[in-house]
C-alpha atoms as one frame of an Amber mdcrd trajectory, in Angstrom:
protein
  54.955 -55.011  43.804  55.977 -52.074  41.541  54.203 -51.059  38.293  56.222
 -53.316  36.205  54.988 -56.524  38.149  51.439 -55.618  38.605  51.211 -54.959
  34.443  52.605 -58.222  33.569  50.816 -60.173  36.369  47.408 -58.340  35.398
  48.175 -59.120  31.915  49.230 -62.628  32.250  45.493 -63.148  34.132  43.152
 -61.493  31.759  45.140 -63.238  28.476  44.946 -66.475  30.071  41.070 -66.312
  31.169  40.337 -64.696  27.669  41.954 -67.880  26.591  40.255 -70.207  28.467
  36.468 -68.161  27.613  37.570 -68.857  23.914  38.433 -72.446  24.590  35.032
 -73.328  27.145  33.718 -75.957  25.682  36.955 -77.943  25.069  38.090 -77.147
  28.624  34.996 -78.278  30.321  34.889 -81.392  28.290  37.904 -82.459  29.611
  37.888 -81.410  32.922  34.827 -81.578  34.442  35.667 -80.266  37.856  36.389
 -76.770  35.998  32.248 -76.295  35.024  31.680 -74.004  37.548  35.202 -72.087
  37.562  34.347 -71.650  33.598  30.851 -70.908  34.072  32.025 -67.980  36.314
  34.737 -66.982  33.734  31.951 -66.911  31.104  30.073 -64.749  32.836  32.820
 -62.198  34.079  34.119 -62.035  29.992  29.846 -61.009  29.393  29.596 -58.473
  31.255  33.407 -57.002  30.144  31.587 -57.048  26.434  32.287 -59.893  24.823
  28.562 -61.951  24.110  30.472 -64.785  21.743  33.003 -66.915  21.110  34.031
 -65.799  17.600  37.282 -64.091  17.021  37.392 -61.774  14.894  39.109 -57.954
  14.395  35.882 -56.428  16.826  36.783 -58.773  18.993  40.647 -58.363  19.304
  40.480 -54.511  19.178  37.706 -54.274  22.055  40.067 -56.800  23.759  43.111
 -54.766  23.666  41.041 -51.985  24.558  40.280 -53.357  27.708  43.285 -54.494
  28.470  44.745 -51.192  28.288  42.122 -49.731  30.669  42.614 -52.565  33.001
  46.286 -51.921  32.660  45.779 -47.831  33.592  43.096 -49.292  36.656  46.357
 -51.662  37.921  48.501 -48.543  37.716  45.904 -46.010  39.112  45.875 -47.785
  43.038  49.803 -46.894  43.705  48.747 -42.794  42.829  49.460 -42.585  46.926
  53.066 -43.198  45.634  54.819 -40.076  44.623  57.868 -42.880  43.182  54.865
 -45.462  41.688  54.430 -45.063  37.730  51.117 -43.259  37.958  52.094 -41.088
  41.315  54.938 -39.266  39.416  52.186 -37.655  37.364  49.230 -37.825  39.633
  49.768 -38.008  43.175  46.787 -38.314  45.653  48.309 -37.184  49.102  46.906
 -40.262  51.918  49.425 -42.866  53.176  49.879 -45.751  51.135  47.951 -48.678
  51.305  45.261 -47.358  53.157  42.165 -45.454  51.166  43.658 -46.361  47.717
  43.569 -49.638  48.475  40.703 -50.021  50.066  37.677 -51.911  48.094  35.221
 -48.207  48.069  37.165 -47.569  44.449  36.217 -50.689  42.647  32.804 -50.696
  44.119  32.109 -47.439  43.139  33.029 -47.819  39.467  31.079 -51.080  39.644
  28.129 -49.199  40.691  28.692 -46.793  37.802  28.522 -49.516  35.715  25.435
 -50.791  36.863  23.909 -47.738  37.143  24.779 -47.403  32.830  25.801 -50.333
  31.426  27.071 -48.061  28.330  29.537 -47.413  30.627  31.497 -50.349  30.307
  34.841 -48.724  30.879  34.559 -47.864  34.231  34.228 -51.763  35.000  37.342
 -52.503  32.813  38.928 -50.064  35.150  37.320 -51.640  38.338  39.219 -54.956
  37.219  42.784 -53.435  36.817  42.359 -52.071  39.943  40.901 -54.554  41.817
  43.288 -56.955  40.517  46.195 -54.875  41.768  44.230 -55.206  44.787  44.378
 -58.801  45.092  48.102 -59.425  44.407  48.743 -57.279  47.266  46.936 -58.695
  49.314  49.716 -61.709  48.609  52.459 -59.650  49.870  54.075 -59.339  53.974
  52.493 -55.684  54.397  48.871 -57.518  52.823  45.816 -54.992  51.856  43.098
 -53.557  54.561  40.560 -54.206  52.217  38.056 -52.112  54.824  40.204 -49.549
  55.857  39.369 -47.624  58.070  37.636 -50.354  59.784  40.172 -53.028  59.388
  43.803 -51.008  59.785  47.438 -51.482  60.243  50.053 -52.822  62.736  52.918
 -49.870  62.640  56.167 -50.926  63.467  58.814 -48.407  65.308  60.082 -45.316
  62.946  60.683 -47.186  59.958  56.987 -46.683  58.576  56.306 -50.550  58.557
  53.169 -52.044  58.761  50.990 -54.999  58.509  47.146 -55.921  58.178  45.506
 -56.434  61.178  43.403 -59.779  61.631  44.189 -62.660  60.078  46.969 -62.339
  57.254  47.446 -65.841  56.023  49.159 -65.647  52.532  52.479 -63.724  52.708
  54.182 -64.879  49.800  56.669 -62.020  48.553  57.819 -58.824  50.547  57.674
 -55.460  48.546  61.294 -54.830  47.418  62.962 -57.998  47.577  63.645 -61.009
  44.921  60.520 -62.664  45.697  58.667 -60.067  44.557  60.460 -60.597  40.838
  59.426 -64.481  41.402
């Protein structure tokens, strides 16, 4: 996906699980097969800063704060890119796909979270990025989540590869109109 499609997909998820945290107790009422899907979305939308339901200006403005910084964490992953959005103006020099989007970068700004919960940017940023993470993981090339451990299938001179192991959702290929879909 480029930068475009991972901002509007990442933003599309958070608005409609802030949505649905706002709206718990309707939701579960009348779908009780969602309890524990809402239960975990309650608990996820705690720990991002939000201890209520109320909506007021707090509220909206420490939203759209984190939505920006889990916009720049979506962003931040494709820095092995020198063509991504964020590469053109920071470029880390590894191949693509392989340390960037490995799972040590999300873990680690969990940690620093949990090591100072005052810190509660750094796990807005582990969300963007690990949410980049995930809809790549939907694509042909997929995401070695444990890279180095877990690598890539290279194919011939045209710098293609695939996941190794099992790879079961492909759904769009980088590039093409299914990506756009």
């Amino acid at each position: 996906m480029n930068g475009k499609h991972h901002v509007m997909c990442t933003n599309v998820m958070l608005i409609s699980s802030a949505v649905c945290y706002v709206m718990n107790d309707r939701i579960i009422n009348d779908k009780k097969d969602l309890k524990p899907i809402m239960h975990v979305n309650d608990i996820i939308w705690q720990a991002i800063g939000f201890h209520d339901r109320d909506i007021s200006i707090e509220h909206v403005l420490l939203f759209f704060s984190f939505l920006l910084v889990a916009t720049i964490g979506t962003l931040f992953v494709d820095c092995d890119s020198k063509t991504s959005t964020i590469g053109r103006f920071i470029y880390v020099p590894v191949e693509h796909r392989t340390w960037m989007h490995a799972i040590y970068t999300p873990v680690i700004f969990m940690i620093i979270w949990f090591s100072n919960q005052l810190l509660v940017v750094s796990l807005w940023f582990a969300i963007g990025w690990f949410l980049h993470e995930f809809m790549d993981s939907f694509s042909v090339c997929g995401v070695s989540y444990f890279y180095p451990f877990v690598g890539y299938r290279h194919f011939g001179n045209s710098g293609a590869k695939m996941k190794r192991g099992i790879h079961i959702f492909r759904i769009y290929r980088s590039g093409e109109k299914s990506e756009t879909l």
